[in-house]
Structures are given as structure tokens and as C-alpha cells.
mmCIF file of C-alpha atoms and ligand atoms in Angstrom:
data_model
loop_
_atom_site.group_PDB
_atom_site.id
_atom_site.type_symbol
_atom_site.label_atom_id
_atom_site.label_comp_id
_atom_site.label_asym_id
_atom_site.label_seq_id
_atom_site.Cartn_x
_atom_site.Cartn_y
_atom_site.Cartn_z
ATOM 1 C CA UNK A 1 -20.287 1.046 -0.162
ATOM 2 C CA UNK A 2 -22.399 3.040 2.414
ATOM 3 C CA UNK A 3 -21.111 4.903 4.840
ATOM 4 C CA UNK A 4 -22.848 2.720 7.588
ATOM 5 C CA UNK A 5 -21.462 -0.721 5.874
ATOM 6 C CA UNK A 6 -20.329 -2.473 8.972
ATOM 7 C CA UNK A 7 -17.185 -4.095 6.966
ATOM 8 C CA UNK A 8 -15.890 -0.961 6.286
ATOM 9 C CA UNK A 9 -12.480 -0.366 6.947
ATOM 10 C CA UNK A 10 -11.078 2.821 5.388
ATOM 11 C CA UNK A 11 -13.300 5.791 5.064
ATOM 12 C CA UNK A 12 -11.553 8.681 3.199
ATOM 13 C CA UNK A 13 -13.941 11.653 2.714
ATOM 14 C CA UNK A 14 -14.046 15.071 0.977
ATOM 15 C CA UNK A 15 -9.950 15.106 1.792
ATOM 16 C CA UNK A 16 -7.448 18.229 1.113
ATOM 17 C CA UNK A 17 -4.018 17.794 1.208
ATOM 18 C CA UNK A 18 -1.026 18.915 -0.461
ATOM 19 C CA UNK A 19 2.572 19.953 0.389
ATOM 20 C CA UNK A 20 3.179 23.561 1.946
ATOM 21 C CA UNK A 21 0.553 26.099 0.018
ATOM 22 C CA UNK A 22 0.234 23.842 -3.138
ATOM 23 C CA UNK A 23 -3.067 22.000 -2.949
ATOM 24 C CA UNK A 24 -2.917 18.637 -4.209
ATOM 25 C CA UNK A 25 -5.606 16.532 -3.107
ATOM 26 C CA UNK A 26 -9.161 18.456 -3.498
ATOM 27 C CA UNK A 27 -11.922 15.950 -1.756
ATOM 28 C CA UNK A 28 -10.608 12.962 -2.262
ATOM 29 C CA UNK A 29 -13.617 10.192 -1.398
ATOM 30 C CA UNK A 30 -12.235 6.592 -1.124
ATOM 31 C CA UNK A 31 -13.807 3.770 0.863
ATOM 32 C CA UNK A 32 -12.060 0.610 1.325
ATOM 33 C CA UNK A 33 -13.944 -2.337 3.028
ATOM 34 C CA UNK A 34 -12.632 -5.316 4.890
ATOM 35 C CA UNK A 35 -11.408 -8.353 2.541
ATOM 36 C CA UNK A 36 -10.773 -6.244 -0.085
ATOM 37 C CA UNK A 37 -8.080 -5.277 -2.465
ATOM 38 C CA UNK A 38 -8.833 -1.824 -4.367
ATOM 39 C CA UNK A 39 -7.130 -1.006 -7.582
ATOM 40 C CA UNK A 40 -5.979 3.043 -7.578
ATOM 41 C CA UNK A 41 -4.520 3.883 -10.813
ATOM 42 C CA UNK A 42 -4.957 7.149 -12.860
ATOM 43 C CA UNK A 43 -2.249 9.269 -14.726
ATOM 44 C CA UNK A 44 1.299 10.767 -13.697
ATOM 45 C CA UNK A 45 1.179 13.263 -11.096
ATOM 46 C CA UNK A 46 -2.866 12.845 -10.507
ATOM 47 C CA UNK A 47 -2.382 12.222 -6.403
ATOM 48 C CA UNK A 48 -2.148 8.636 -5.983
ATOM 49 C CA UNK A 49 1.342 8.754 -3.749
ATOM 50 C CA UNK A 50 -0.115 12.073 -2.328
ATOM 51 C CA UNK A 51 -3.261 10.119 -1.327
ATOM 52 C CA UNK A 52 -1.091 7.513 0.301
ATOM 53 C CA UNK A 53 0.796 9.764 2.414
ATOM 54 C CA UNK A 54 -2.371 11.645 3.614
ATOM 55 C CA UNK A 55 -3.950 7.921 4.698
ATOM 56 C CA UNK A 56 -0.327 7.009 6.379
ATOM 57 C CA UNK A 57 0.318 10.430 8.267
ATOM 58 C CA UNK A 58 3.603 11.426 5.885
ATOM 59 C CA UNK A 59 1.702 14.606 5.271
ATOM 60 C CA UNK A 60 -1.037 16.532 7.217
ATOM 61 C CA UNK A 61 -4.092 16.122 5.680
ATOM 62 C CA UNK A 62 -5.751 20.279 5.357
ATOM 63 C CA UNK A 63 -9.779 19.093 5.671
ATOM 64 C CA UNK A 64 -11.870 15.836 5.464
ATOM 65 C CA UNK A 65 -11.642 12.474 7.254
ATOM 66 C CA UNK A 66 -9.954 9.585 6.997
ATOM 67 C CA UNK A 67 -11.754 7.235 9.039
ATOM 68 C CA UNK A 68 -10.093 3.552 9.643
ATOM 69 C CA UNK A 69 -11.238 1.048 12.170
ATOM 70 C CA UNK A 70 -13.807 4.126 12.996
ATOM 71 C CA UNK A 71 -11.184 6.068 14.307
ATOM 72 C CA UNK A 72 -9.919 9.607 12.076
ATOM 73 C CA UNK A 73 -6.666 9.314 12.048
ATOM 74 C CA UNK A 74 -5.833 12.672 11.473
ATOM 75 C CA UNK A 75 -3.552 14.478 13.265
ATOM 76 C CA UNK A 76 -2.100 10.874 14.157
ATOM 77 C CA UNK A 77 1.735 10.474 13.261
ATOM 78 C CA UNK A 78 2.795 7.642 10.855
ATOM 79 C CA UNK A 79 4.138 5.666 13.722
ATOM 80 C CA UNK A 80 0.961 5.486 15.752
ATOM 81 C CA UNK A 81 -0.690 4.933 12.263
ATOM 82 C CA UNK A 82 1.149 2.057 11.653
ATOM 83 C CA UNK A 83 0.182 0.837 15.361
ATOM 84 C CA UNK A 84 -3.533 0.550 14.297
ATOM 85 C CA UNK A 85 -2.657 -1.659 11.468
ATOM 86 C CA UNK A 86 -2.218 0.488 8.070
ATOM 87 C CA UNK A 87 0.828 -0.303 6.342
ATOM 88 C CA UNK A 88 2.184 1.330 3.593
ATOM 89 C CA UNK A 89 5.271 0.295 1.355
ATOM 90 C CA UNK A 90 6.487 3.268 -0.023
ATOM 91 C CA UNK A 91 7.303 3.776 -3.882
ATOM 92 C CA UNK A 92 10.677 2.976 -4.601
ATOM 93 C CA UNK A 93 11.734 -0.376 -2.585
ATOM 94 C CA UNK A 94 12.923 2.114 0.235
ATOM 95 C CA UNK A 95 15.166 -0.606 2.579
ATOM 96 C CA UNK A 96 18.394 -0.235 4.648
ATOM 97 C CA UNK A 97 20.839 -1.282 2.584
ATOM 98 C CA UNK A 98 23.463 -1.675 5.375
ATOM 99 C CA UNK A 99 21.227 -4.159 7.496
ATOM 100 C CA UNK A 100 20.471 -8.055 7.106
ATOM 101 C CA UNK A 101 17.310 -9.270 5.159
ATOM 102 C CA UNK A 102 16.296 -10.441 7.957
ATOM 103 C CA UNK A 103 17.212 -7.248 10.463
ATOM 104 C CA UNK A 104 14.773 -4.876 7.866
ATOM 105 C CA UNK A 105 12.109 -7.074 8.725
ATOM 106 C CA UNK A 106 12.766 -7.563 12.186
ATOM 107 C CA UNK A 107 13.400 -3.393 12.677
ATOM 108 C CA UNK A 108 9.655 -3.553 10.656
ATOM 109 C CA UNK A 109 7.986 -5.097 13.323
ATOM 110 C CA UNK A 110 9.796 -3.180 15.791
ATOM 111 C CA UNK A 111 6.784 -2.561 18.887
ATOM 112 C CA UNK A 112 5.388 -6.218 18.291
ATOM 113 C CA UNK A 113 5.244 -8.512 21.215
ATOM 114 C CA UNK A 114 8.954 -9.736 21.214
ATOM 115 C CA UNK A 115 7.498 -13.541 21.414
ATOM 116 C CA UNK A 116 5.580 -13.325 18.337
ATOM 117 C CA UNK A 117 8.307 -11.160 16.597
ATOM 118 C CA UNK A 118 10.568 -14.274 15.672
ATOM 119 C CA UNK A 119 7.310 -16.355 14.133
ATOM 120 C CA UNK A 120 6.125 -12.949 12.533
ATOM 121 C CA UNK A 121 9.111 -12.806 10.894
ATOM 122 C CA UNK A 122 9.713 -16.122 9.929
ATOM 123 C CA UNK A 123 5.886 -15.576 8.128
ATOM 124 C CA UNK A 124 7.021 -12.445 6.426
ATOM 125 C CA UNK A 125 9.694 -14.363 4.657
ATOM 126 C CA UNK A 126 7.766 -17.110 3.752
ATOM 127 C CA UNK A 127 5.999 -15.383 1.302
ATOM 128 C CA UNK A 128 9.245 -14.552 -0.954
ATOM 129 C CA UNK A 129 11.588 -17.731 -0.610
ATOM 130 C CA UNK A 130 13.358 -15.913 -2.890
ATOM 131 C CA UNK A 131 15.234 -13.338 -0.351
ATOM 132 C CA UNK A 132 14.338 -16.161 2.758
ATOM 133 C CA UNK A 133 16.909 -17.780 1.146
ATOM 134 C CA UNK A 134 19.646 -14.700 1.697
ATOM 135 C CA UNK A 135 18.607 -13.769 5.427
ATOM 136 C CA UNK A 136 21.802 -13.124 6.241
ATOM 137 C CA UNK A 137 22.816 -11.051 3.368
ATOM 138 C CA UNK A 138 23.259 -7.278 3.270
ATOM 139 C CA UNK A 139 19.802 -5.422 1.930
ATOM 140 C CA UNK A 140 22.620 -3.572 -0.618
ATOM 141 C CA UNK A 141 23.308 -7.186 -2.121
ATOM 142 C CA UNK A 142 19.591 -7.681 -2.815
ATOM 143 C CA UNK A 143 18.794 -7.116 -7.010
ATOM 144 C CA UNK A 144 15.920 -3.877 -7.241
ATOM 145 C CA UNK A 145 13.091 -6.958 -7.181
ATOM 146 C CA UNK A 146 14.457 -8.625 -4.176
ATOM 147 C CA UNK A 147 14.273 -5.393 -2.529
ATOM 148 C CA UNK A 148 11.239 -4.797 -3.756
ATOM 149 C CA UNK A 149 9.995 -8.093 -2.048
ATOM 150 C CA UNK A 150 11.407 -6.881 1.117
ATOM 151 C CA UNK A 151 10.016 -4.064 1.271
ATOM 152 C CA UNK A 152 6.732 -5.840 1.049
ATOM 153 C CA UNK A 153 7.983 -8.097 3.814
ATOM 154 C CA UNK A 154 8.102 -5.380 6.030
ATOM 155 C CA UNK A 155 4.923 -4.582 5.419
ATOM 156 C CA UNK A 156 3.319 -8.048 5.448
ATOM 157 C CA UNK A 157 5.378 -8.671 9.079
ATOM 158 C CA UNK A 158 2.580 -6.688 10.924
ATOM 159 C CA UNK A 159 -0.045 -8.593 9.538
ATOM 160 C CA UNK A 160 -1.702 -5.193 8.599
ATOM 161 C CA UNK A 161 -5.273 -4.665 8.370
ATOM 162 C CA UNK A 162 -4.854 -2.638 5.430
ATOM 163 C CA UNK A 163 -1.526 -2.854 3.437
ATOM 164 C CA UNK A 164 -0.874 0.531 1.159
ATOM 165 C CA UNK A 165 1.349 -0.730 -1.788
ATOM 166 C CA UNK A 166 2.594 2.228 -3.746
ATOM 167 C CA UNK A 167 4.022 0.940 -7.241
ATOM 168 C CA UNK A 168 5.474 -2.274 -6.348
ATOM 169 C CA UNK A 169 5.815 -3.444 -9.917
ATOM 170 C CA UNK A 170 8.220 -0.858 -10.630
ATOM 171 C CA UNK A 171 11.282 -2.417 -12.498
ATOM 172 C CA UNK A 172 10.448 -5.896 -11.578
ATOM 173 C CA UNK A 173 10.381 -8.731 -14.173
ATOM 174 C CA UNK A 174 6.798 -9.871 -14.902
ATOM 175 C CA UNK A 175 6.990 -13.308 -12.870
ATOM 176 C CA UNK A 176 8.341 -10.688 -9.315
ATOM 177 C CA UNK A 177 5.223 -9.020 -10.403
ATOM 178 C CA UNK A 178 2.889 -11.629 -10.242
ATOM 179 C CA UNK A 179 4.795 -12.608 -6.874
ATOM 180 C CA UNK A 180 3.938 -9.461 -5.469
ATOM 181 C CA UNK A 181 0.493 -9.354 -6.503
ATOM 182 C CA UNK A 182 0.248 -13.081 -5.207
ATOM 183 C CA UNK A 183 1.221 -11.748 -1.732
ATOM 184 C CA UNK A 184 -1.445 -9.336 -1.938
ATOM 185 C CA UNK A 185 -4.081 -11.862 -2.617
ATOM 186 C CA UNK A 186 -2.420 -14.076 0.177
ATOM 187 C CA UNK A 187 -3.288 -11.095 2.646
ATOM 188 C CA UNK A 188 -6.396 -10.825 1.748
ATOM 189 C CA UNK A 189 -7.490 -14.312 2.046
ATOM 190 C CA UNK A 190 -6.001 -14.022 5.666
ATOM 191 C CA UNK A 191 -8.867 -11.545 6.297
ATOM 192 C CA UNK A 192 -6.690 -8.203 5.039
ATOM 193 C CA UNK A 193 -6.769 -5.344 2.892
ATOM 194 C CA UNK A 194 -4.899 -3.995 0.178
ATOM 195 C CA UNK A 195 -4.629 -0.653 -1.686
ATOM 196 C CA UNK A 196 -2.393 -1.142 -4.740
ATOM 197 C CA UNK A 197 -1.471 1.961 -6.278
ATOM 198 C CA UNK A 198 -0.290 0.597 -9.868
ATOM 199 C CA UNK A 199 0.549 1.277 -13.510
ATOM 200 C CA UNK A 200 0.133 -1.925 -14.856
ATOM 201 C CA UNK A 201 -3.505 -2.088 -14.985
ATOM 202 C CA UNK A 202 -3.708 -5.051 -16.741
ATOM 203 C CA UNK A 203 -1.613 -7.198 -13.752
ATOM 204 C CA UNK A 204 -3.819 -5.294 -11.291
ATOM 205 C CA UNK A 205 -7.240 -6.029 -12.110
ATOM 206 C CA UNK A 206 -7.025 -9.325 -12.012
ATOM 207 C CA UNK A 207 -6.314 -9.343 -8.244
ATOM 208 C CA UNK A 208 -8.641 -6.462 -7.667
ATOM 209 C CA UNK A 209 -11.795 -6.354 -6.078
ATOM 210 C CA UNK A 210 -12.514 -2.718 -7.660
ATOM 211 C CA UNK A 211 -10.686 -0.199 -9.404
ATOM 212 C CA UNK A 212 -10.409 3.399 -8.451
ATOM 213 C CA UNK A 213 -9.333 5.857 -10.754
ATOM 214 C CA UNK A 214 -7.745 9.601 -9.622
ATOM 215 C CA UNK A 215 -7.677 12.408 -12.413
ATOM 216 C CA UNK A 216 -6.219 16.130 -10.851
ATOM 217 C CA UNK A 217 -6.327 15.162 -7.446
ATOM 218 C CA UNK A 218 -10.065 13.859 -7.200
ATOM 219 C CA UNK A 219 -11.440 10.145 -7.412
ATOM 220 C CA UNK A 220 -13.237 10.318 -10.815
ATOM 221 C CA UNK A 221 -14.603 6.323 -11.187
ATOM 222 C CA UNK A 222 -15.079 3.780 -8.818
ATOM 223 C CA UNK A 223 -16.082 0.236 -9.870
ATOM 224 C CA UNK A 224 -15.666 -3.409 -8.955
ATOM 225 C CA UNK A 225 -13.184 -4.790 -11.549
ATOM 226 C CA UNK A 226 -15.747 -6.969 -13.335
ATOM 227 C CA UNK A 227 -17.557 -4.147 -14.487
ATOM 228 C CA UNK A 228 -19.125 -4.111 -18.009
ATOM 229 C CA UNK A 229 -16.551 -1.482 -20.208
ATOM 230 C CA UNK A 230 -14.597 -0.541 -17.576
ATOM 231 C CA UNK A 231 -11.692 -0.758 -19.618
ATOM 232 C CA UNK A 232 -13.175 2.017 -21.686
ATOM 233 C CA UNK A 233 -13.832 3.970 -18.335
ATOM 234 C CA UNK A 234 -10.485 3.913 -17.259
ATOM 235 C CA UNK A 235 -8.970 5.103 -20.633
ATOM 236 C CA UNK A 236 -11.602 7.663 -20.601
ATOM 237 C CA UNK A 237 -10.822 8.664 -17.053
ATOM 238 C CA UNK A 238 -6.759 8.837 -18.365
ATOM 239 C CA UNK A 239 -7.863 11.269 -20.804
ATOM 240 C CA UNK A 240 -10.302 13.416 -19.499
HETATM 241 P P1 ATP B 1 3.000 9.172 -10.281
HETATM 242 O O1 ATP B 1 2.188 8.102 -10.913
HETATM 243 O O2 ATP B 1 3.829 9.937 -11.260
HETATM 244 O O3 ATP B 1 3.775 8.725 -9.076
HETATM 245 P P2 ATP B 1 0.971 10.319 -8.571
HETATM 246 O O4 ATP B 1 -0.432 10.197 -9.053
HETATM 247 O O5 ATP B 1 1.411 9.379 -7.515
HETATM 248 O O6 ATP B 1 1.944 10.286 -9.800
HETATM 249 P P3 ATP B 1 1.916 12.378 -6.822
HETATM 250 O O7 ATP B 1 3.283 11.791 -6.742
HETATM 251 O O8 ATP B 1 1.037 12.290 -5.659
HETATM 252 O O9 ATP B 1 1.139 11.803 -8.080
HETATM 253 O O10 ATP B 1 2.093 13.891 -7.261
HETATM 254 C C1 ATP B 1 0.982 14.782 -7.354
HETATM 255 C C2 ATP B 1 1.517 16.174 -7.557
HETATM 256 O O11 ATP B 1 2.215 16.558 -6.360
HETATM 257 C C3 ATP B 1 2.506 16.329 -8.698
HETATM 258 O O12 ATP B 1 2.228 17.526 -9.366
HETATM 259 C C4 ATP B 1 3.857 16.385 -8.012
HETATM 260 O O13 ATP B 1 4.760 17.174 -8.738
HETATM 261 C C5 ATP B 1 3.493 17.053 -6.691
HETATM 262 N N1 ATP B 1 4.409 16.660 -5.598
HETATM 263 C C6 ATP B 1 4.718 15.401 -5.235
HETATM 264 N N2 ATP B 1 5.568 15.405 -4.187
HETATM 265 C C7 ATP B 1 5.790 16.705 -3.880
HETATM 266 C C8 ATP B 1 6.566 17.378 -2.886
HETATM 267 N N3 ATP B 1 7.284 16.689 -1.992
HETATM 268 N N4 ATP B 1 6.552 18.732 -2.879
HETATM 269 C C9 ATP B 1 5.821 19.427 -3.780
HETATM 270 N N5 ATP B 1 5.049 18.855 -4.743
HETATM 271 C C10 ATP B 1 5.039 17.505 -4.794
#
């Protein structure tokens, strides 16, 4: 997508990042537009999570851009990130165990308008009857799935313009998977975004709008997901 594409919403260019002197990220180009959920997959320790905490302020990025809404957001802290609209749902259904199902989501959307917070919440959870159901239960009761849906929730109670979803299928069952994904899609019809970070490429792609692929801490294929051997691309990208 050009740069100039006015339904662009993320614009990550030539982007260096890393932790303390160890490079990670060496110009990372990504470019999200509105609508649209992209597919980022590529082998263990390639970047993905690193990329995710450049876009969502967690680390400082070294050089490049990361454009969203127009605006470079670095420098910006992950708070006033999450202000603008960019979620992201950390790897590892991170949740406060000690609090209510429904007090994680609520302490989510902590900053909304407190007359939209109760419907925003109400909204959140009706995308996983599954936890709705135990509102009033510790997050520590929750199995790792049911966490792992409200960790979602607490992304999905912003209504984010773009949603960052780093592994969510990790140690679900196959049908939490496909409600995860499902939620994803849901966004997106409402107009959102979605950057699912994911092993299981063959759950991904179906919900996908294109599929990015990050080898050593660079972006080494971009395609839309119906593209002709792109399976072959992506094993080849795995490999190279
Ligand atoms: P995975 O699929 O295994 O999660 P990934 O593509 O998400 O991999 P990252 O987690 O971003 O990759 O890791 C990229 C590199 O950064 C790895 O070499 C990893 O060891 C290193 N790394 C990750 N977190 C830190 C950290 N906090 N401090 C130092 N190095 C780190």
C-alpha cells in the first residue's frame, strides 16, 4: 500500500529497536491499512513481540517511524499510545488474577468517559459468553483460555482502532481459537484493525487480509493471503 493511501492506518518504516545495546529490529517496514487484519508470523526469536512493543511504546524505538493516525508515535509512552486507539494484548494472557472478570475489563478502559464505560464493558463481554457468564469470579479462577479471552476483552473494551494480538492461540483448544480469531473478524467488520502475531498459520490466514512474514528482525514477504504459492513463500521465508 502506498505511502499516500488515504486508509492507511499504521505506517512502520525503516524501524531499529532492540533492548539495551542488542539490536533487534533492523528496518522493520510494515503498513497496516484501515479494515484490515494483517497476518505477522515468521520463526522463534525473528522480532515479532519485539515489533509489537516498538508499535505500543514498551520499548524505545532507536530510528524510523511509526506513523498511526498520521501521528509518529515515538517517544509517546504506552499509556498515551493506548489513548490514540492501538491496543495490544500482550503474549501470555497477562490479567490480574486477584480482580473480578469484570473489574480487568473495567480497570482496561480505565480514562473512558465513565457513561460509556458500563455499555463498553458490557460489549467487551459479549463477545466471550463464555467468561460473561463468571463476571463476578476471581481472574485466578479463570482456565489459561478464559484468560486468554479476557485478555482480549480488555483489549476489545476500547474499541481500538488497531488491536495488536500477540499469540493468542497459545494453549487454547482449537474451538477458543477460532473464538478468538472470530473476535478479530468481529472488530474488523466494526471498521477496526488487527495485527495477529501467530503460529498457527493455518487458523490465521483464513481471517487475514495479508500475511507478513519477519526473518532476523526484518519484514522479508508481504502478501494478501490469497496469494498464488504463498504457502511456499512462507516456508521459504521460515527457512531462509
Ligand atoms: P517468538 O515467536 O519466540 O515469541 P519473536 O519473533 O516474537 O519470537 P522476540 O520475542 O521479539 O521474537 O525476540 C527477538 C529476540 O530478542 C530474541 O533473540 C530474544 O532472545 C530477544 N529478546 C526478547 N526479549 C528480550 C529482552 N527483554 N532482553 C533482551 N533480549 C530479548
Amino acid at each position: 500500500m502506498p505511502i499516500s493511501a488515504p486508509d492507511t492506518l499504521l505506517r512502520v518504516a525503516d524501524l531499529h529497536a532492540g533492548y539495551g545495546k542488542i539490536g533487534i529490529l533492523h528496518g522493520v517496514e510494515l503498513t497496516i491499512g484501515r479494515g484490515e487484519i494483517v497476518a505477522l508470523v515468521g520463526p522463534n526469536g525473528a522480532g515479532k513481540t519485539t515489533l509489537l512493543r516498538g508499535i505500543s511504546g514498551l520499548i524505545r524505538a532507536q530510528a524510523g517511524a511509526i506513523l498511526f493516525e498520521g501521528t509518529d508515535l515515538r517517544g509517546l509512552g504506552p499509556s498515551h499510545i493506548v489513548r490514540r486507539g492501538l491496543c495490544h494484548v500482550i503474549e501470555g494472557h497477562r490479567i490480574f488474577t486477584q480482580l473480578s472478570v469484570h473489574d480487568n475489563i473495567l480497570l482496561a478502559g480505565y480514562g473512558l468517559p465513565r457513561s460509556e464505560l458500563a455499555v463498553r464493558v458490557e460489549e467487551a463481554l459479549a463477545v466471550f459468553p463464555e467468561i460473561a457468564e463468571r463476571r463476578h469470579e476471581r481472574g485466578a479462577s479463570l482456565s489459561g483460555g478464559q484468560q486468554q479471552m479476557l485478555a482480549v476483552a480488555q483489549g476489545l473494551v476500547r474499541r481500538p482502532h488497531l488491536l495488536m494480538l500477540d499469540e493468542p492461540s497459545a494453549g487454547l483448544s482449537p474451538v477458543l481459537v477460532d473464538r478468538v480469531f472470530e473476535a478479530a473478524a468481529r472488530l474488523r467488520q466494526a471498521g477496526g484493525s488487527v495485527l495477529l502475531v501467530e503460529q498457527l498459520i493455518d487458523k490465521a490466514l483464513p481471517v487475514a487480509d495479508r500475511v507478513c512474514a519477519m526473518v532476523r528482525g526484518a519484514m522479508v514477504l508481504d502478501r494478501p493471503t490469497g496469494s498464488p504459492g504463498l504457502s511456499d513463500e512462507i516456508a521459504a521465508a521460515y527457512f531462509s
